[in-house]
Amino acid sequence: MNLKDVKKNAREKMKGVCAICRECNGVWCRGMVPGMGGSGNGSTMQRNYNKLNEIRIMMKTLHNVKDPNVKFNFLGKVLSSPLIVAPITGLNYNAGGAISEEDYIDDIVNGSIECGTIAMIGDGGNPGFYKWGIEAIKKVKGNGVAIIKPRENSEIIKRIRMAEEVGALAVGIDIDGAGLLVMKTMGQPVGPKSIEELKELVESTKLPFILKGILSVEEAKIAMKAGVAGIIVSNHGGRVFNGTISSTEVLAEISEAVGDKMLIIADGGVREGIDVVKFLALGAHCVLVGRPIIWGSVGGRREGVKLTLETLKNQLYQSMILTGALSLEKINKNMIYKD
Ligand SMILES: Cc1cc2nc3c(=O)[nH]c(=O)nc-3n(C[C@H](O)[C@H](O)[C@H](O)COP(=O)(O)O)c2cc1C
């Protein structure tokens, strides 16, 4: 199996919800939520693609970097690369029936481990989503991260306990899911958190706590004050608030303000290895990959996920040779071309 076949398979199975475009720029799928697109007119997902694509990286080939090290230390666990699988739920309705939720979870948790990295599992209105994710993490001896919806604190803490029981590496919430009114209509309200509420969550567990969906320096600083171990600079793949900015627009500022004090993860539009260099040059320590992993799973199941991650890792390795970066720490803002 190669990635071309995986994508071809996925394209057939996802007819009507995802065209697996050559440029995954959010145009074909705009407004398709449920589906694979960005919400509203899809402008935020398109912005993710456009802003990332505008960044140009300087090439350097007169140096000694012949075998760069792409390994990444995620909160004490060494991963084969800084590529982590994003938490994604609702595959049963978002992927147009191309794959079941249980199969998808199984593919991402195992496929990522087979590639030496990890997946984050998500949460949603169907209680099965989180439960199946936790069961999958248990089977791989805790090698995964659980991201919970911003429910009432008592409900989040119940789910943190489930993650602790299976030995998960970290827990967190996708705070940018605060406006998901559909969760309320299902009797499971979500909402924003005050710093006190956030502190209560952080202090409720010994596990590192990760806050997903931060898009400003101001809120990154609040997260730091609340004691989180890390933030994910993200707009949820453009799916929750059409009209907002892309993570790449604010990442450098956030990194400057808090990057040496906590883990900075970022996502939105990672499709090639060079995209990882761009995110790291802007100050992220590692990245999440979303939609390409769905294609991998739908088109090639666990093997497809592994192949997708391996390909990105190899492209990152090659990009580091072509930029003269011996390790991930050597990737920095001076590599970005300023025009
Ligand atoms: C179909 C779909 C479902 C998603 N479900 C969740 C979720 O349950 N929890 C979450 O934190 N993020 C969710 N996300 C957002 C991803 O975790 C991630 O932030 C985003 O997909 C990254 O952008 P990319 O797809 O361009 O790589 C979802 C994204 C997609 C496309």
XYZ file of C-alpha atoms and ligand atoms in Angstrom:
370
model
C 0.000 0.000 0.000
C 1.204 3.535 -0.747
C -0.217 6.907 0.147
C -1.547 7.449 -3.368
C -3.691 4.312 -3.084
C -4.793 5.294 0.400
C -5.997 8.676 -0.838
C -7.667 7.131 -3.886
C -9.552 4.702 -1.645
C -10.531 7.465 0.738
C -11.727 9.676 -2.135
C -14.096 6.955 -3.281
C -15.385 6.197 0.196
C -15.825 9.862 1.152
C -17.658 10.953 -2.004
C -19.836 13.946 -1.190
C -18.087 14.875 2.090
C -14.424 15.226 1.116
C -12.799 15.418 -2.320
C -9.285 15.050 -0.876
C -8.289 18.016 -2.987
C -4.715 18.497 -4.118
C -4.786 21.692 -2.087
C -6.775 21.086 1.111
C -7.749 24.758 1.247
C -11.296 24.549 2.574
C -12.909 25.772 -0.656
C -14.596 22.624 -1.981
C -15.915 21.691 1.479
C -16.784 25.197 2.739
C -19.689 25.183 5.177
C -19.733 21.392 5.381
C -20.151 20.855 9.105
C -21.153 18.068 9.576
C -18.666 16.982 6.978
C -14.997 17.847 6.631
C -15.186 21.577 6.007
C -15.042 24.783 7.976
C -18.200 26.270 9.457
C -20.171 29.184 7.981
C -18.741 30.198 4.624
C -15.574 28.331 5.521
C -13.363 31.444 5.599
C -11.439 30.435 8.729
C -10.455 27.046 7.362
C -9.417 28.781 4.131
C -7.404 31.298 6.154
C -5.571 28.453 7.902
C -4.443 27.186 4.525
C -3.684 30.573 2.964
C -1.719 32.037 5.879
C 0.364 28.898 6.278
C 1.016 28.797 2.550
C 2.167 32.428 2.516
C 5.046 31.609 4.873
C 8.279 30.965 2.976
C 11.234 29.142 4.503
C 14.829 29.910 3.515
C 16.771 27.031 1.967
C 20.285 26.289 3.264
C 22.512 23.597 1.896
C 26.058 24.644 2.759
C 26.404 23.036 6.176
C 27.023 19.729 7.946
C 23.454 18.717 8.778
C 23.284 15.339 7.040
C 21.214 13.364 9.531
C 18.906 15.615 11.561
C 17.172 14.368 14.691
C 13.378 14.626 14.400
C 12.612 13.062 17.799
C 10.409 15.044 20.172
C 10.116 14.912 23.959
C 6.396 15.175 24.785
C 6.112 15.850 28.523
C 8.808 13.282 29.267
C 7.882 10.727 26.612
C 10.128 10.573 23.566
C 8.176 10.447 20.298
C 9.578 9.612 16.868
C 8.580 13.075 15.624
C 6.726 16.241 16.701
C 3.645 15.012 14.789
C 0.728 14.068 17.045
C -2.715 12.953 15.870
C -5.423 15.561 16.596
C -8.518 14.630 18.609
C -11.341 14.083 16.122
C -14.819 12.751 16.880
C -18.108 12.309 15.094
C -16.618 10.342 12.215
C -19.876 8.426 11.854
C -21.633 11.616 10.661
C -18.683 13.778 9.537
C -17.192 11.201 7.162
C -20.513 10.322 5.520
C -20.535 6.742 6.799
C -17.080 5.960 5.377
C -15.833 4.641 8.723
C -17.289 3.889 12.159
C -16.215 5.847 15.216
C -14.776 2.740 16.909
C -12.707 1.788 13.866
C -11.379 5.328 13.522
C -10.341 5.489 17.176
C -8.664 2.108 16.907
C -6.785 3.224 13.782
C -5.467 6.487 15.193
C -4.440 5.182 18.610
C -2.634 2.151 17.170
C -1.432 3.634 13.886
C 0.264 6.491 15.714
C 1.990 4.141 18.166
C 3.228 1.990 15.289
C 4.854 5.155 13.969
C 6.399 5.921 17.357
C 4.089 8.770 18.236
C 0.682 9.174 19.924
C -2.898 10.245 19.286
C -5.248 12.464 21.215
C -8.795 11.175 21.605
C -11.800 13.494 21.751
C -15.215 13.786 23.368
C -18.691 14.574 22.084
C -22.434 14.351 22.619
C -22.433 10.590 22.132
C -20.980 9.189 25.386
C -19.473 6.346 23.354
C -16.930 8.643 21.710
C -14.969 9.331 24.885
C -15.502 5.866 26.341
C -14.165 4.124 23.221
C -11.197 6.486 23.147
C -10.371 5.682 26.754
C -10.710 1.936 26.083
C -8.326 2.262 23.127
C -5.788 4.165 25.249
C -6.053 1.450 27.913
C -5.168 -1.219 25.355
C -1.947 0.631 24.492
C -0.947 1.019 28.140
C -1.950 4.641 28.446
C -0.054 5.978 25.459
C -2.503 8.665 24.445
C -4.020 11.958 25.541
C -7.687 12.579 26.366
C -9.259 15.895 25.320
C -12.644 16.484 26.951
C -15.366 18.937 25.889
C -15.624 22.057 28.118
C -18.529 20.571 30.090
C -19.429 21.488 33.671
C -16.349 20.936 35.834
C -17.877 17.997 37.736
C -18.471 16.207 34.412
C -14.949 16.967 33.188
C -13.428 15.682 36.423
C -15.358 12.397 36.072
C -13.767 11.965 32.645
C -10.328 12.980 33.947
C -10.636 10.094 36.438
C -11.333 7.705 33.554
C -8.166 8.912 31.799
C -6.152 8.549 35.024
C -7.385 4.977 35.485
C -6.017 3.901 32.111
C -2.737 5.763 32.673
C -3.153 8.392 29.940
C -0.144 10.662 29.382
C -2.135 13.881 29.778
C -5.674 15.271 29.821
C -7.212 18.499 28.662
C -10.229 20.287 27.288
C -10.994 21.822 23.897
C -12.120 25.152 25.283
C -12.907 26.387 21.767
C -15.853 23.974 21.881
C -17.456 26.403 24.375
C -20.061 27.553 21.865
C -21.319 24.138 20.786
C -25.002 24.752 21.502
C -25.846 21.332 20.132
C -24.246 19.822 23.245
C -26.725 21.785 25.369
C -29.688 20.510 23.393
C -28.386 17.020 24.145
C -28.495 17.823 27.879
C -24.697 18.134 28.121
C -23.978 21.861 28.362
C -20.554 23.242 27.503
C -19.224 26.764 27.970
C -16.289 29.062 28.658
C -14.298 28.799 31.899
C -13.200 31.431 34.375
C -9.608 31.254 35.596
C -10.901 29.819 38.897
C -12.773 27.051 37.074
C -9.693 26.331 35.007
C -7.521 26.166 38.128
C -9.971 23.712 39.684
C -9.514 21.401 36.682
C -5.725 21.716 36.657
C -5.565 21.029 40.390
C -7.987 18.086 40.193
C -5.327 15.843 38.637
C -1.652 14.972 38.771
C -1.675 14.494 34.999
C -0.406 17.344 32.832
C -3.374 19.469 31.759
C -3.590 20.773 28.175
C -5.828 23.589 26.983
C -6.825 23.263 23.321
C -8.103 26.214 21.320
C -6.124 29.283 22.406
C -5.759 32.141 19.903
C -4.407 35.138 21.817
C -1.467 36.151 24.001
C -3.914 37.345 26.644
C -5.550 33.937 27.000
C -2.227 32.092 26.758
C -1.125 34.091 29.810
C -4.350 33.252 31.660
C -3.768 29.578 30.876
C -0.257 29.877 32.268
C -1.529 31.534 35.465
C -4.027 28.690 35.886
C -1.091 26.256 35.816
C -1.717 24.335 32.601
C 1.164 22.228 31.285
C 0.510 23.201 27.707
C -1.753 24.956 25.241
C -2.823 24.094 21.743
C -2.888 27.161 19.531
C -5.770 26.225 17.277
C -9.108 27.263 15.817
C -10.416 23.678 15.690
C -9.704 23.373 11.967
C -12.035 26.332 11.310
C -15.037 24.381 12.529
C -16.274 26.250 15.576
C -15.946 30.011 14.920
C -15.922 31.160 11.340
C -14.443 34.648 11.146
C -11.567 34.175 13.545
C -7.843 34.127 12.762
C -5.528 31.249 11.959
C -3.115 29.880 14.549
C -0.093 30.892 12.437
C -1.045 34.564 12.750
C -0.667 34.651 16.517
C 1.718 31.805 17.238
C 4.940 33.848 17.217
C 3.542 36.360 19.718
C 2.233 33.612 21.984
C 5.518 31.776 21.828
C 7.418 34.914 22.723
C 5.176 35.532 25.736
C 4.932 32.034 27.221
C 6.862 29.608 25.008
C 9.696 28.996 27.457
C 7.278 28.302 30.333
C 4.905 25.755 28.863
C 4.384 23.347 26.013
C 3.115 25.036 22.865
C 1.304 22.745 20.467
C -0.297 24.178 17.323
C -2.464 22.973 14.475
C -4.418 23.964 11.397
C -3.429 22.923 7.893
C -0.432 20.632 8.410
C -0.305 18.701 5.123
C 3.414 18.401 4.326
C 6.632 18.130 6.291
C 7.578 21.727 5.523
C 4.397 22.854 7.316
C 5.854 21.421 10.527
C 9.014 23.492 9.996
C 6.817 26.578 9.550
C 4.896 25.949 12.787
C 8.102 25.260 14.708
C 9.785 28.333 13.224
C 6.849 30.371 14.539
C 7.457 28.952 18.011
C 5.404 25.759 18.380
C 7.145 22.791 20.015
C 5.037 20.225 18.163
C 1.964 20.038 15.914
C -1.327 18.176 15.578
C -2.486 16.691 12.286
C -6.213 16.480 11.624
C -7.813 15.812 8.253
C -4.920 13.892 6.585
C -5.233 11.324 9.369
C -8.926 10.872 8.541
C -7.958 10.165 4.911
C -5.338 7.702 6.117
C -7.790 5.844 8.309
C -10.653 5.779 5.788
C -8.383 4.826 2.885
C -5.979 2.432 4.566
C -7.122 1.928 8.151
C -4.359 1.597 10.736
C -1.715 1.122 8.026
C -2.975 4.261 6.289
C -2.602 6.309 9.482
C 0.907 4.974 9.949
C 1.801 5.703 6.339
C 0.483 9.260 6.600
C 2.542 9.942 9.724
C 5.666 8.250 8.307
C 5.412 10.317 5.139
C 5.088 13.581 7.056
C 7.984 12.585 9.297
C 10.205 11.774 6.309
C 9.299 15.068 4.649
C 10.154 16.888 7.878
C 13.531 15.108 7.989
C 14.220 16.171 4.399
C 13.121 19.744 5.131
C 15.530 19.876 8.065
C 18.394 18.835 5.803
C 17.388 21.602 3.398
C 17.243 24.213 6.155
C 20.308 23.111 8.083
C 18.443 22.281 11.302
C 20.188 19.506 13.219
C 17.354 19.107 15.731
C 13.846 20.482 16.269
C 15.216 23.055 18.748
C 17.343 24.519 15.974
C 14.281 25.485 13.931
C 13.686 29.177 14.577
C 12.097 32.384 13.307
C 15.200 33.413 11.329
C 14.362 30.654 8.855
C 11.252 32.550 7.784
C 11.747 34.748 4.729
C 10.668 38.339 5.380
C 9.439 40.163 2.274
C -14.285 16.147 11.408
C -13.562 16.837 12.525
C -13.920 16.574 13.852
C -13.226 17.181 14.905
N -13.549 16.837 16.207
C -12.840 17.409 17.221
C -13.098 17.033 18.575
O -13.960 16.213 18.876
N -12.352 17.613 19.551
C -11.377 18.532 19.266
O -10.730 19.030 20.195
N -11.119 18.900 17.997
C -11.806 18.340 16.982
N -11.503 18.687 15.687
C -10.373 19.639 15.427
C -9.034 18.911 15.340
O -8.632 18.397 16.584
C -7.907 19.844 14.878
O -7.847 20.976 15.725
C -8.045 20.315 13.417
O -8.630 19.319 12.615
C -6.658 20.681 12.879
O -6.727 21.186 11.597
P -6.435 20.290 10.269
O -7.600 19.359 10.099
O -6.364 21.325 9.213
O -5.131 19.553 10.470
C -12.188 18.098 14.613
C -11.829 18.358 13.285
C -12.491 17.729 12.239
C -12.072 17.995 10.823
